[in-house]
Each structure stands twice: as structure tokens, then as C-alpha cells.
Backbone as JSON, one array per atom type, in Angstrom:
{
  "sequence": "MLNLQRLEIFLAVVTAGSFTGAAATLGLTKAVVSFNVKQLENETGVALLTRSTRRLALTDSGERFYERCRILLQDAESVLDDVRRDHGGLSGQLRITSTPEYGARVVVPALAAFAALHPQLRIQHVASSHHDDLISGRFDLAIRLGQLADSSHHAATLGSFGILPVASPAFLRRHGDIGNLQQLAQAKWIAHSRLPWPVSWPVTSPQGEQTAFRVTTPPVVTADNASSLLAFALHGNGVALLPDWLVQPETDAGRLRHLLPDHRFPPQGIFALYPNTRHVPEKVRRFIDHLRAQ",
  "N": [[70.77, 70.52, 94.02], [71.02, 74.06, 93.69], [73.96, 75.85, 94.58], [74.26, 78.48, 96.55], [76.27, 80.01, 97.27], [78.07, 79.43, 95.06], [76.66, 80.65, 93.23], [76.87, 83.31, 93.88], [79.56, 83.81, 93.47], [79.78, 83.26, 90.76], [78.22, 85.66, 89.9], [79.92, 87.59, 90.67], [82.03, 87.26, 89.21], [81.09, 87.91, 86.69], [80.38, 90.65, 87.17], [82.85, 91.84, 87.78], [84.17, 91.1, 85.47], [86.19, 89.41, 85.14], [88.04, 86.42, 86.13], [90.23, 87.0, 87.84], [89.65, 89.56, 88.96], [87.23, 89.14, 90.3], [88.05, 87.25, 92.29], [89.72, 88.93, 93.95], [87.81, 90.64, 94.74], [86.19, 88.99, 96.35], [87.84, 87.83, 98.09], [89.14, 85.41, 97.68], [91.05, 82.76, 96.1], [92.02, 82.75, 92.64], [92.0, 80.27, 91.41], [89.97, 79.02, 92.99], [87.74, 80.52, 92.38], [87.49, 80.03, 89.49], [87.19, 77.29, 89.49], [84.66, 76.88, 90.67], [83.04, 78.24, 89.09], [83.24, 76.53, 86.78], [82.21, 74.28, 87.83], [79.5, 75.21, 88.23], [78.77, 75.48, 85.58], [78.82, 72.8, 84.76], [76.86, 71.62, 86.32], [74.61, 72.87, 85.48], [74.68, 72.31, 82.78], [75.16, 73.81, 80.65], [77.06, 76.21, 78.83], [78.07, 79.06, 80.3], [79.65, 81.25, 80.26], [81.89, 82.75, 77.78], [85.26, 82.36, 76.95], [88.22, 84.27, 76.48], [91.59, 85.23, 75.72], [91.61, 87.93, 76.48], [89.16, 88.76, 77.46], [86.03, 88.09, 79.31], [82.8, 86.99, 78.56], [79.21, 86.84, 78.74], [77.2, 84.14, 77.55], [74.27, 83.55, 75.64], [72.53, 82.1, 77.1], [73.77, 82.28, 79.51], [73.48, 85.07, 80.13], [70.63, 85.11, 80.68], [70.53, 83.43, 82.78], [72.2, 84.88, 84.6], [70.68, 87.15, 85.15], [68.45, 85.95, 86.35], [69.7, 84.69, 88.55], [70.62, 86.79, 89.96], [68.39, 87.99, 91.0], [67.48, 85.91, 92.46], [69.4, 85.7, 94.47], [69.07, 88.3, 95.69], [66.41, 87.8, 96.83], [67.0, 85.75, 98.58], [68.76, 87.02, 100.3], [66.89, 88.73, 101.4], [65.18, 86.97, 102.72], [66.89, 86.14, 104.74], [67.35, 88.58, 106.05], [64.81, 89.1, 107.14], [64.64, 87.06, 109.0], [66.93, 87.79, 110.68], [65.98, 90.17, 111.52], [63.74, 89.6, 113.2], [65.14, 88.12, 114.97], [66.54, 90.13, 116.19], [69.29, 90.86, 115.56], [72.0, 91.68, 113.51], [73.78, 90.24, 110.95], [76.43, 88.84, 108.66], [78.01, 90.7, 105.99], [78.71, 94.1, 105.83], [79.59, 96.3, 103.54], [81.25, 99.2, 102.88], [81.9, 102.29, 100.96], [83.7, 105.41, 101.08], [85.06, 108.76, 100.89], [88.4, 109.16, 101.82], [88.95, 111.27, 103.61], [86.49, 112.33, 104.81], [85.62, 109.81, 105.58], [87.48, 109.02, 107.55], [86.76, 111.1, 109.55], [84.15, 110.88, 109.98], [82.54, 108.64, 108.94], [83.9, 106.25, 109.72], [84.12, 106.38, 112.59], [81.31, 106.28, 113.11], [80.75, 103.75, 111.93], [82.25, 102.19, 113.62], [80.97, 102.34, 116.16], [78.48, 101.3, 115.31], [79.21, 98.68, 114.79], [79.78, 97.81, 117.29], [77.33, 97.61, 118.27], [76.22, 95.6, 116.95], [77.61, 92.88, 117.0], [77.82, 90.49, 115.53], [78.04, 91.2, 112.83], [79.97, 91.76, 109.97], [82.19, 94.32, 109.13], [83.29, 96.22, 106.34], [85.24, 98.82, 105.28], [86.04, 100.86, 102.73], [88.28, 103.19, 101.66], [88.34, 105.65, 99.38], [89.11, 108.06, 96.75], [87.96, 108.16, 94.48], [84.87, 107.73, 92.64], [83.83, 104.99, 93.03], [82.15, 102.19, 91.32], [79.06, 100.91, 92.58], [78.08, 98.44, 92.05], [79.97, 96.87, 90.63], [82.02, 97.09, 92.59], [80.84, 95.7, 94.51], [79.56, 97.07, 96.7], [77.56, 97.71, 99.57], [76.77, 100.18, 100.26], [77.39, 103.65, 99.6], [79.0, 106.57, 100.6], [78.42, 109.84, 99.6], [79.63, 113.01, 98.62], [78.94, 116.45, 97.96], [77.52, 117.58, 94.88], [75.06, 115.65, 93.77], [75.19, 113.47, 91.13], [73.27, 112.22, 88.28], [71.88, 109.16, 88.61], [71.36, 105.61, 88.79], [71.1, 104.51, 91.12], [69.55, 104.29, 94.53], [69.25, 107.12, 96.8], [69.84, 108.58, 99.86], [69.37, 111.42, 101.76], [71.74, 112.73, 103.99], [72.64, 115.03, 105.22], [74.29, 118.27, 104.97], [76.95, 120.41, 104.09], [79.2, 123.33, 104.42], [81.41, 124.98, 101.96], [84.51, 126.52, 101.81], [86.54, 129.15, 100.69], [89.9, 129.29, 100.96], [93.17, 130.19, 101.92], [96.79, 130.33, 102.69], [98.35, 132.46, 105.06], [100.97, 133.06, 104.29], [100.87, 132.79, 101.52], [99.17, 134.92, 100.96], [100.55, 137.15, 101.87], [102.57, 137.2, 99.84], [101.18, 137.55, 97.39], [99.12, 139.32, 97.73], [96.37, 140.79, 99.53], [93.03, 139.42, 99.4], [90.11, 140.78, 98.52], [87.71, 141.03, 97.3], [85.2, 139.36, 94.97], [86.09, 139.5, 92.38], [88.91, 139.64, 92.71], [89.3, 137.26, 93.97], [88.66, 135.46, 91.82], [90.58, 135.91, 90.11], [92.82, 134.79, 91.4], [95.66, 132.58, 92.13], [94.79, 129.25, 91.65], [94.12, 126.13, 93.48], [92.92, 123.06, 92.76], [90.47, 120.32, 92.68], [91.01, 117.53, 90.7], [88.79, 116.35, 89.57], [86.99, 118.36, 89.25], [85.16, 120.12, 87.0], [86.6, 122.46, 84.59], [86.57, 125.67, 82.82], [85.37, 126.88, 86.22], [82.3, 127.58, 87.73], [80.2, 129.16, 90.23], [77.31, 129.79, 92.02], [77.38, 132.52, 94.08], [76.42, 133.82, 97.17], [75.88, 136.98, 98.06], [76.67, 139.53, 100.98], [74.5, 141.08, 101.08], [72.43, 139.25, 100.4], [72.06, 138.62, 97.72], [72.36, 136.74, 94.79], [75.39, 135.99, 92.98], [76.93, 135.31, 90.11], [79.93, 133.49, 90.12], [82.91, 133.14, 88.62], [85.68, 131.23, 87.6], [88.3, 131.37, 85.19], [90.79, 131.06, 84.66], [93.35, 128.48, 84.36], [94.0, 126.08, 87.02], [96.76, 126.28, 89.13], [97.68, 124.12, 90.51], [96.6, 120.76, 90.73], [94.9, 118.12, 92.44], [93.64, 114.89, 93.32], [92.38, 114.47, 95.82], [91.09, 115.58, 98.82], [92.77, 115.99, 100.98], [95.18, 116.24, 99.81], [94.78, 118.67, 98.65], [94.35, 120.4, 100.71], [96.84, 120.2, 101.92], [98.43, 121.42, 99.97], [97.42, 124.06, 99.98], [98.15, 124.78, 102.65], [100.79, 124.95, 102.37], [101.12, 127.18, 100.9], [100.66, 127.35, 98.04], [98.35, 128.41, 96.74], [94.86, 129.32, 96.35], [92.17, 127.51, 97.78], [89.05, 125.77, 97.57], [87.38, 124.39, 100.08], [85.89, 121.78, 102.25], [84.04, 122.92, 105.06], [84.16, 121.22, 107.42], [86.76, 120.07, 107.17], [88.59, 122.23, 106.99], [88.16, 123.76, 109.13], [89.65, 123.38, 111.62], [92.24, 124.32, 110.82], [91.8, 126.92, 110.08], [90.92, 128.02, 112.54], [93.2, 127.76, 113.94], [94.77, 129.66, 112.58], [96.34, 128.95, 110.61], [95.4, 128.87, 108.07], [93.48, 131.18, 106.06], [90.09, 132.16, 105.91], [88.62, 133.22, 103.2], [86.88, 136.2, 102.17], [84.59, 135.99, 104.11], [82.01, 136.91, 104.44], [80.68, 136.19, 102.22], [78.7, 133.6, 100.58], [79.32, 130.36, 99.47], [77.46, 127.8, 97.52], [75.87, 125.32, 99.58], [76.94, 122.05, 100.04], [75.77, 118.63, 99.46], [75.33, 115.61, 101.66], [75.34, 112.35, 101.15], [73.82, 109.05, 101.18], [74.46, 106.44, 99.15], [72.8, 103.62, 97.62], [72.44, 100.31, 96.18], [69.86, 100.04, 93.61], [67.68, 97.89, 94.27], [65.08, 95.25, 94.61], [64.88, 94.69, 97.05], [65.92, 96.35, 99.96], [68.55, 95.79, 102.05], [68.32, 95.09, 105.52], [70.51, 95.82, 107.06], [71.54, 97.8, 105.67], [69.51, 99.75, 105.85], [69.41, 100.15, 108.52], [71.94, 101.11, 109.11], [72.11, 103.54, 107.72], [70.14, 105.08, 109.14], [71.42, 105.01, 111.74], [73.76, 106.55, 111.0], [72.67, 109.03, 110.34], [71.59, 109.61, 112.87], [74.09, 109.92, 114.25]],
  "CA": [[70.24, 72.04, 94.31], [71.95, 75.19, 93.28], [74.74, 76.25, 95.58], [74.11, 80.0, 96.61], [77.72, 80.7, 97.28], [78.58, 79.32, 93.81], [75.93, 81.65, 92.31], [77.46, 84.66, 94.27], [80.84, 83.79, 92.77], [79.47, 83.6, 89.36], [77.84, 86.98, 89.7], [81.1, 88.5, 90.98], [82.91, 87.1, 87.98], [80.25, 88.68, 85.73], [80.34, 91.99, 87.55], [84.23, 92.1, 87.7], [84.72, 90.95, 84.07], [87.42, 88.54, 85.05], [88.21, 85.64, 87.45], [91.12, 87.7, 88.89], [88.87, 90.66, 89.75], [86.15, 88.47, 91.19], [88.91, 86.67, 93.34], [90.25, 90.04, 94.66], [86.7, 91.16, 95.43], [85.64, 88.13, 97.48], [89.02, 87.35, 98.92], [89.33, 83.95, 97.37], [92.08, 82.57, 95.08], [91.55, 82.63, 91.33], [91.62, 78.91, 91.31], [88.77, 78.64, 93.67], [86.69, 81.14, 91.51], [87.44, 79.27, 88.27], [86.61, 75.85, 89.85], [83.32, 77.1, 91.18], [82.28, 78.59, 87.81], [83.21, 75.41, 86.06], [81.29, 73.28, 88.42], [78.2, 75.6, 88.01], [78.35, 75.09, 84.23], [78.64, 71.31, 84.74], [75.71, 71.47, 87.14], [73.46, 73.38, 84.65], [74.76, 71.5, 81.57], [75.28, 74.78, 79.64], [78.23, 77.29, 78.85], [77.54, 80.36, 80.73], [80.7, 82.28, 79.89], [82.79, 82.54, 76.73], [86.47, 82.91, 77.55], [89.43, 84.46, 75.64], [92.78, 85.73, 76.4], [91.45, 89.29, 76.87], [87.9, 89.19, 78.29], [85.0, 87.2, 79.56], [81.58, 87.47, 77.97], [78.16, 85.97, 78.83], [76.51, 83.48, 76.44], [72.89, 84.05, 75.7], [72.0, 81.22, 78.25], [74.5, 82.92, 80.66], [72.8, 86.3, 80.26], [69.44, 84.92, 81.38], [71.01, 82.92, 84.0], [72.77, 85.89, 85.39], [69.5, 87.89, 85.66], [67.62, 85.17, 87.41], [70.46, 84.46, 89.8], [70.65, 88.2, 90.57], [67.12, 88.23, 91.66], [67.37, 84.76, 93.48], [70.22, 86.04, 95.61], [68.39, 89.36, 96.42], [65.33, 87.25, 97.53], [67.74, 84.89, 99.64], [69.15, 88.0, 101.35], [65.55, 89.4, 101.93], [64.67, 86.06, 103.71], [67.76, 86.24, 105.86], [67.0, 89.82, 106.73], [63.57, 88.92, 107.85], [64.86, 86.14, 110.19], [67.69, 88.45, 111.53], [65.18, 91.26, 112.15], [62.99, 88.91, 114.15], [66.08, 87.58, 116.03], [67.01, 91.4, 116.88], [70.75, 91.23, 115.44], [72.39, 91.75, 112.23], [75.01, 89.4, 110.56], [76.78, 88.99, 107.24], [78.99, 91.73, 105.85], [78.42, 95.49, 105.49], [80.73, 96.81, 102.75], [80.94, 100.7, 102.58], [82.97, 103.16, 100.61], [83.65, 106.81, 101.25], [86.4, 109.43, 100.61], [89.33, 108.99, 103.02], [88.96, 112.4, 104.69], [85.23, 112.18, 105.45], [85.57, 108.52, 106.29], [88.13, 108.98, 108.83], [86.25, 111.93, 110.47], [82.76, 110.62, 110.25], [81.96, 107.38, 108.63], [84.6, 105.15, 110.47], [83.52, 106.53, 114.04], [79.92, 105.74, 113.1], [80.86, 102.28, 111.82], [82.81, 101.52, 114.88], [79.78, 102.42, 117.09], [77.53, 100.4, 114.76], [79.8, 97.29, 114.83], [79.64, 97.55, 118.66], [75.85, 97.25, 118.49], [75.88, 94.37, 116.03], [78.91, 92.09, 116.98], [77.97, 89.36, 114.47], [78.15, 91.83, 111.5], [81.46, 92.08, 109.55], [82.44, 95.52, 108.73], [84.4, 96.57, 105.53], [85.31, 100.03, 104.8], [87.1, 101.09, 101.68], [88.41, 104.61, 101.38], [88.75, 106.1, 97.9], [88.76, 109.5, 96.24], [87.24, 108.08, 93.27], [83.42, 107.36, 92.77], [83.84, 103.47, 92.64], [80.86, 101.77, 91.01], [78.7, 100.15, 93.58], [77.85, 96.98, 91.67], [81.17, 96.23, 90.25], [82.66, 97.0, 93.68], [80.1, 94.93, 95.62], [79.35, 97.89, 97.9], [76.17, 97.86, 100.07], [76.6, 101.6, 100.5], [78.66, 104.57, 99.38], [78.77, 107.93, 101.11], [78.98, 110.74, 98.53], [79.71, 114.36, 99.1], [78.84, 117.58, 96.9], [76.33, 117.58, 94.18], [74.82, 114.27, 93.35], [75.02, 113.21, 89.49], [72.08, 111.38, 87.96], [72.31, 107.73, 89.01], [70.27, 104.64, 88.91], [71.0, 103.99, 92.46], [68.77, 105.08, 95.47], [70.05, 108.1, 97.42], [69.25, 109.08, 101.1], [70.2, 112.56, 102.1], [72.12, 112.73, 105.41], [72.87, 116.44, 105.59], [74.99, 119.17, 104.15], [78.25, 121.27, 104.66], [79.61, 124.42, 103.6], [82.63, 125.04, 101.2], [85.15, 127.8, 102.12], [87.68, 129.55, 99.96], [90.94, 129.51, 101.85], [94.64, 130.43, 101.58], [97.6, 130.57, 103.84], [98.87, 133.85, 105.39], [102.25, 133.35, 103.57], [100.49, 133.13, 100.15], [98.52, 136.14, 100.75], [101.63, 138.19, 101.79], [103.21, 137.18, 98.62], [100.29, 137.82, 96.27], [98.24, 140.47, 98.13], [95.05, 140.39, 100.15], [91.84, 139.28, 98.45], [88.96, 141.65, 99.14], [86.38, 140.86, 96.61], [85.13, 138.27, 94.22], [86.95, 139.64, 91.22], [90.26, 139.33, 93.08], [89.27, 135.91, 94.13], [88.46, 134.76, 90.63], [92.02, 135.99, 89.45], [93.96, 134.3, 92.21], [96.14, 131.26, 91.76], [93.82, 128.25, 92.4], [94.38, 124.76, 93.79], [91.52, 122.56, 92.33], [90.29, 119.15, 92.58], [91.16, 117.17, 89.31], [87.53, 115.85, 89.08], [86.17, 119.46, 88.98], [85.25, 120.66, 85.44], [87.01, 123.83, 84.35], [86.41, 126.66, 84.11], [84.44, 126.57, 87.22], [81.25, 128.7, 88.03], [79.54, 128.88, 91.28], [76.43, 130.94, 92.4], [77.7, 132.92, 95.37], [75.45, 134.72, 97.83], [76.57, 138.22, 98.75], [76.29, 139.84, 102.22], [73.02, 141.53, 100.91], [71.56, 138.11, 100.05], [71.87, 138.53, 96.35], [73.26, 135.71, 94.04], [76.31, 136.51, 91.92], [77.69, 134.18, 89.32], [81.37, 133.65, 90.34], [83.56, 132.25, 87.69], [87.14, 131.33, 87.46], [88.45, 130.81, 83.87], [92.31, 130.66, 84.59], [93.56, 127.04, 84.68], [94.56, 125.99, 88.24], [98.27, 126.16, 89.16], [97.83, 122.88, 91.14], [95.34, 119.89, 90.92], [95.05, 116.85, 93.0], [92.51, 114.01, 93.2], [91.77, 114.09, 97.07], [90.97, 116.72, 99.65], [93.9, 116.03, 101.9], [96.38, 116.83, 99.09], [94.43, 120.04, 98.34], [94.56, 121.11, 101.96], [98.32, 120.35, 102.01], [98.96, 122.48, 99.01], [96.95, 125.32, 100.51], [99.0, 125.03, 103.77], [102.22, 125.23, 101.91], [101.14, 128.49, 100.2], [100.5, 127.17, 96.61], [97.28, 129.05, 96.05], [93.53, 129.31, 96.91], [91.44, 126.13, 97.53], [87.73, 125.77, 98.04], [87.5, 123.12, 100.76], [84.7, 121.65, 103.07], [84.27, 123.47, 106.36], [84.64, 120.34, 108.39], [88.15, 119.79, 106.95], [89.47, 123.28, 107.1], [87.99, 124.55, 110.42], [90.95, 123.48, 112.63], [93.37, 125.16, 110.3], [91.35, 128.42, 110.17], [90.87, 128.37, 113.97], [94.6, 127.93, 114.31], [95.43, 130.7, 111.87], [97.27, 128.36, 109.49], [94.66, 129.24, 106.8], [92.5, 132.3, 106.23], [88.86, 131.99, 105.33], [88.51, 134.5, 102.36], [85.49, 136.74, 101.97], [83.85, 135.11, 104.95], [80.66, 137.34, 104.48], [80.08, 135.61, 100.88], [78.4, 132.16, 100.91], [79.16, 129.33, 98.46], [76.39, 126.91, 97.89], [76.12, 124.17, 100.35], [76.97, 120.66, 99.52], [75.06, 117.5, 100.27], [75.95, 114.5, 102.1], [74.25, 111.38, 100.6], [74.06, 107.66, 101.21], [73.95, 105.68, 97.9], [72.83, 102.11, 97.6], [71.85, 99.86, 94.75], [68.41, 100.0, 93.3], [67.16, 96.54, 94.2], [63.76, 95.21, 95.05], [64.86, 94.65, 98.49], [66.98, 97.02, 100.64], [68.97, 94.94, 103.28], [68.11, 95.66, 106.81], [71.65, 96.33, 107.52], [71.77, 99.14, 105.0], [68.61, 100.69, 106.3], [69.94, 100.61, 109.96], [73.17, 101.92, 109.31], [71.61, 104.92, 107.32], [69.51, 105.81, 110.37], [72.56, 105.25, 112.59], [74.58, 107.68, 110.63], [71.81, 110.28, 110.48], [71.56, 110.02, 114.32], [75.46, 110.38, 114.69]],
  "C": [[71.38, 72.83, 93.9], [72.65, 75.65, 94.76], [74.79, 77.84, 95.64], [75.46, 80.55, 96.62], [78.29, 80.62, 96.02], [78.06, 80.45, 92.91], [76.6, 83.05, 92.62], [78.84, 84.77, 93.52], [80.76, 84.09, 91.33], [79.11, 85.04, 89.14], [79.04, 87.92, 89.94], [81.96, 88.43, 89.74], [82.19, 88.01, 86.81], [80.48, 90.25, 85.96], [81.95, 92.6, 87.38], [84.84, 92.06, 86.2], [85.87, 90.07, 83.96], [87.42, 87.65, 86.26], [89.13, 86.32, 88.46], [90.4, 88.85, 89.57], [87.96, 90.19, 90.63], [86.9, 87.89, 92.45], [89.25, 87.85, 94.42], [88.93, 90.55, 95.38], [86.19, 90.22, 96.59], [86.66, 87.51, 98.36], [89.26, 85.93, 98.82], [90.5, 83.85, 96.25], [91.39, 82.47, 93.65], [91.15, 81.22, 90.96], [90.3, 78.49, 91.85], [87.62, 79.16, 92.84], [86.4, 80.41, 90.21], [86.81, 77.92, 88.49], [85.1, 75.96, 90.07], [82.46, 77.49, 89.92], [82.11, 77.43, 86.93], [82.27, 74.48, 86.51], [79.82, 73.79, 88.18], [77.77, 75.39, 86.57], [78.13, 73.53, 84.14], [77.27, 70.89, 85.41], [74.53, 71.76, 86.12], [73.5, 72.69, 83.23], [74.84, 72.46, 80.5], [76.51, 75.56, 79.76], [77.7, 78.51, 79.28], [78.45, 81.52, 80.38], [81.58, 81.89, 78.66], [84.11, 83.17, 77.2], [87.43, 83.19, 76.39], [90.57, 85.04, 76.36], [92.51, 87.23, 76.97], [90.24, 89.48, 77.8], [87.01, 87.96, 78.36], [83.65, 87.73, 78.94], [80.49, 86.4, 78.36], [77.65, 85.35, 77.51], [75.08, 83.93, 76.6], [72.22, 83.23, 76.85], [72.61, 81.93, 79.59], [73.85, 84.25, 81.04], [71.48, 86.06, 81.02], [69.66, 84.25, 82.62], [71.38, 83.87, 85.04], [71.66, 86.78, 86.02], [68.73, 87.1, 86.69], [68.45, 84.91, 88.63], [70.55, 85.77, 90.71], [69.52, 88.36, 91.6], [66.94, 87.22, 92.78], [68.17, 85.2, 94.83], [69.6, 87.22, 96.47], [67.24, 88.76, 97.29], [65.87, 86.44, 98.74], [68.06, 85.87, 100.76], [67.89, 88.6, 102.01], [65.12, 88.37, 102.99], [65.54, 86.11, 104.9], [67.55, 87.5, 106.72], [65.84, 89.66, 107.6], [63.78, 88.15, 109.14], [65.86, 87.01, 111.17], [66.92, 89.58, 112.23], [64.32, 90.62, 113.27], [63.79, 88.61, 115.24], [66.59, 88.96, 116.81], [68.46, 91.73, 116.45], [70.85, 91.24, 113.96], [73.63, 90.88, 112.03], [75.32, 89.57, 109.16], [77.79, 90.07, 107.28], [78.25, 93.03, 105.31], [79.62, 96.18, 104.73], [80.44, 98.33, 102.27], [82.16, 101.4, 102.02], [82.7, 104.64, 100.79], [85.03, 107.55, 100.96], [87.14, 109.19, 101.96], [89.08, 109.98, 104.07], [87.54, 112.34, 105.49], [84.96, 110.76, 106.25], [86.18, 108.59, 107.55], [87.45, 109.87, 109.94], [84.86, 111.58, 110.91], [82.2, 109.17, 110.22], [82.56, 106.19, 109.51], [84.16, 105.28, 111.93], [82.15, 105.89, 114.05], [79.94, 104.26, 112.88], [81.34, 101.58, 113.0], [81.74, 101.48, 115.93], [78.64, 101.37, 116.63], [78.04, 98.97, 114.93], [79.54, 96.91, 116.33], [78.14, 97.05, 119.05], [75.53, 95.92, 117.86], [77.15, 93.58, 115.93], [79.05, 90.95, 115.95], [78.14, 89.94, 113.11], [79.53, 92.1, 111.26], [81.37, 93.37, 108.72], [83.64, 95.7, 107.74], [84.27, 97.75, 104.95], [86.35, 100.31, 103.76], [87.11, 102.6, 101.41], [88.99, 104.87, 100.05], [88.33, 107.42, 97.54], [88.05, 109.39, 95.04], [85.78, 107.46, 93.47], [83.42, 105.82, 92.25], [82.47, 103.13, 92.36], [80.36, 100.66, 92.14], [78.5, 98.73, 93.27], [79.08, 96.31, 91.45], [81.98, 96.09, 91.57], [82.04, 96.23, 94.86], [79.85, 95.75, 96.9], [77.74, 97.83, 98.28], [75.84, 99.47, 100.06], [77.76, 102.51, 100.21], [78.05, 105.98, 99.92], [79.41, 108.85, 100.16], [78.85, 112.17, 98.97], [79.54, 115.41, 97.89], [77.43, 117.42, 96.26], [76.12, 116.26, 93.53], [74.58, 114.09, 91.78], [73.82, 112.24, 89.41], [72.54, 109.98, 88.18], [71.02, 106.81, 89.03], [70.14, 104.04, 90.31], [69.92, 104.9, 93.34], [69.79, 106.06, 96.25], [69.23, 108.54, 98.75], [70.06, 110.28, 101.38], [70.48, 112.56, 103.62], [72.32, 114.07, 105.91], [73.44, 117.26, 104.54], [76.06, 119.88, 104.93], [78.52, 122.4, 103.78], [80.89, 124.32, 103.04], [83.15, 126.44, 101.39], [86.37, 127.98, 101.3], [88.78, 129.92, 101.0], [92.29, 129.71, 101.24], [95.39, 130.71, 102.79], [98.06, 131.99, 104.03], [100.08, 134.11, 104.34], [101.89, 133.6, 101.93], [99.87, 134.63, 99.9], [99.49, 137.34, 100.98], [102.41, 138.32, 100.7], [102.49, 137.79, 97.54], [99.3, 138.93, 96.63], [97.03, 139.86, 98.61], [94.06, 140.23, 99.02], [90.66, 139.82, 99.13], [87.71, 141.61, 98.5], [86.37, 139.69, 95.65], [85.96, 138.34, 92.99], [88.4, 139.24, 91.52], [90.37, 137.76, 93.34], [89.35, 134.99, 92.92], [89.82, 134.75, 89.84], [92.95, 135.52, 90.15], [94.51, 132.93, 91.62], [95.34, 130.21, 92.52], [94.45, 126.87, 92.55], [93.1, 124.09, 93.53], [91.62, 120.98, 92.38], [90.27, 118.6, 91.09], [89.81, 116.59, 88.83], [86.58, 117.13, 88.81], [86.32, 119.99, 87.61], [85.84, 122.1, 85.54], [86.83, 124.39, 83.13], [85.31, 126.36, 84.93], [83.5, 127.8, 87.44], [80.5, 128.2, 89.16], [78.48, 130.13, 91.51], [76.75, 131.3, 93.85], [76.68, 133.93, 95.88], [76.22, 135.72, 98.48], [76.16, 138.52, 100.12], [74.77, 140.32, 102.22], [71.98, 140.37, 100.6], [71.39, 137.87, 98.67], [72.87, 137.5, 95.79], [74.03, 136.29, 92.94], [76.92, 135.07, 91.27], [79.21, 134.38, 89.5], [82.03, 132.62, 89.44], [84.96, 132.33, 87.54], [87.53, 130.62, 86.07], [90.01, 130.51, 83.81], [92.54, 129.32, 84.99], [94.24, 127.09, 86.13], [96.09, 125.78, 88.26], [98.53, 124.67, 89.67], [96.59, 122.02, 91.11], [95.73, 118.74, 91.6], [93.83, 116.14, 93.11], [91.86, 113.63, 94.73], [91.92, 115.5, 97.83], [92.13, 116.88, 100.55], [95.07, 116.7, 101.09], [96.18, 118.32, 98.95], [94.63, 120.86, 99.52], [96.09, 121.23, 102.13], [98.9, 121.31, 101.28], [98.67, 123.89, 99.55], [97.89, 125.75, 101.78], [100.23, 125.43, 103.52], [102.26, 126.46, 101.04], [101.06, 128.39, 98.73], [99.37, 127.91, 96.03], [95.95, 129.04, 96.97], [92.77, 128.04, 96.76], [90.13, 126.45, 98.15], [87.53, 124.28, 98.65], [86.21, 122.98, 101.8], [85.13, 122.33, 104.42], [84.64, 122.56, 107.4], [86.08, 119.92, 108.19], [88.94, 121.04, 107.28], [89.35, 124.09, 108.45], [89.05, 124.56, 111.43], [92.09, 124.26, 112.11], [92.96, 126.75, 110.33], [91.26, 128.91, 111.58], [92.29, 128.61, 114.36], [95.39, 129.06, 113.5], [96.4, 130.22, 110.72], [96.75, 128.62, 108.1], [93.73, 130.56, 107.07], [91.36, 131.9, 105.41], [88.65, 133.31, 104.43], [87.12, 134.89, 102.02], [84.51, 135.98, 102.79], [82.18, 135.69, 104.94], [79.92, 136.87, 103.06], [79.88, 134.11, 101.2], [78.4, 131.28, 99.59], [78.12, 128.47, 98.61], [76.69, 125.77, 98.7], [76.11, 122.89, 99.67], [76.34, 119.68, 100.22], [75.94, 116.43, 100.65], [74.89, 113.3, 101.89], [74.69, 109.98, 100.89], [73.46, 106.96, 99.94], [73.85, 104.18, 98.11], [72.17, 101.58, 96.47], [70.5, 99.78, 94.78], [67.91, 98.72, 93.1], [65.73, 96.51, 94.72], [63.65, 95.23, 96.58], [66.03, 95.4, 99.07], [67.35, 96.35, 101.92], [68.69, 95.74, 104.49], [69.33, 96.45, 107.33], [72.06, 97.71, 106.87], [70.74, 100.13, 105.61], [69.03, 101.25, 107.67], [71.07, 101.39, 110.07], [72.82, 103.3, 108.71], [70.99, 105.59, 108.44], [70.48, 105.96, 111.45], [73.43, 106.47, 112.27], [73.89, 108.95, 110.69], [71.76, 110.59, 111.99], [73.08, 110.47, 114.81], [75.66, 111.92, 114.13]]
}
């Protein structure tokens, strides 16, 4: 009979593209991963992978076997979910990724409470400023912020938040106060490196009219995470557009100023992304509901 754990290792190798990557994902040694794939090929009697010094590739037989194994493991997970649901508890592993900042403030506290409700469930949270691929990263769920790009994954909307242009009082003393959108567009900007430039936003005026706000001057500072952008803003390097949940303590304390507070930048979404499979695991459904409630 086929060993389901061995099939899972094989899928991890294909997804990662290497034995080393699969070993890191699964928390196993490279030798264990290689042994299990070799045993699987011995059991099936066919070569599933072609190996070279640079890469792994599926054979024709391996391609067909991979697709069938993926469906088989999803069905196996579905059976286990049904049993666990009848029993009333969740078990196995829930692997989630989010940005470090939103993770620390929202996702991790929600995960901690969820873990207390389901003591047999193993929780793994990966904080990353990059949008890691759900399949290759073997994530059950990713929490994404902002505008959601087209994706083959399912997405559940959890809520929204505002984005605020902010600058330090020291920066404003050196470069002058900012009293309108034109002055804001001409300011020295701190920007996320993933943000396309020049940047354009539809901004709502105090009268409720939408105005196209456009910044064409390249930013003076870029960074790949919100914490760094916040730190640069606090040190007076320029204007940054940051989430309200991140900058509210700084504006309340007077360390940053909310610029043009009577203008509204477009709200950003909070989404739970999960792989597009025939069966959505019960642990994913329940945690999405839990996060919404939180």
C-alpha cells in the first residue's frame, strides 16, 4: 500500500524543486527526503524524477503521478477533517504567513487564542514582508493587506483599514508645512519598494470629490517592510503613507503628524488567501471565522 507520508514528501520535493528545499519545508534531513522518494520509485517501479546537478524535473509518469497524489492527499485530509469535526476538535498543523507588523498586532494574538481552543492543533506562523507563494511554501493560509492582485487562490475578505500620509515634526520644520495635495505630491517621499512608481491614488477631498493624486518624483528612501518605513518617517527622512493601525500610537503621541487629515486615501483590504482546492480544510474555515470575530 502507498505510504501517505511518503507521497507528501514527494509532493514537497516537486513543489520546492529540490530535496534541500523540501527538507527545509518539512523539517526533515535531506537524506530522509531522498530516501523516501527513492523508496517511492522502487514501490511504483517507475522513475518519477529526472535529476541533474542543477535541477529536478518530473518525468511523464511522474507528472501524472504527481497530479493523482495531490488529489489523493486532499481527499485524505478531507476524510480526517470529517472525523475531527465529528469529534469536536482540530489537530494536525495550521501553517500561516502574514507581514511581521500585522502579524504581531493581529494575527499572532488571534492564533494564540485559537491554539488555546484547539490544543491538539500545531500552529506555525511565518512572518514575511514578501508575498510568498502558498503552494511552494506549503501554507494553509496567507493574510494579505492592500489591493488584492489577481490570483488562482480563494480569498475571504476580513475587513479594511485606512492609509495615512505622515511625517515627523522635525521634517516639517526643515522643509515647511504641507497644506495641500500639490505640496504633498512634491514632498520627499519614503516608499515601499514593492510600490510601483510613479504612484497614483484617488483621494477624496473634504467636499467628497475624488481627485487624482500623483507623485512622480522618485522616493528618497525605499524599504521592503512597514516597520522600516515607519522608522525612517520617525527619523525625519520624509513623508510616508502607512496603515492607520501602525501609525496611530505615533500620531497620538505627537511623534508623527497626520498630513491633510480632511483628505481620505482609498481604504485597503484585509484578506485571507487559501489554496484553490476541492476541499477547504476545517482548520482553515474555522480560523478565518475566528479571525473575523477577533
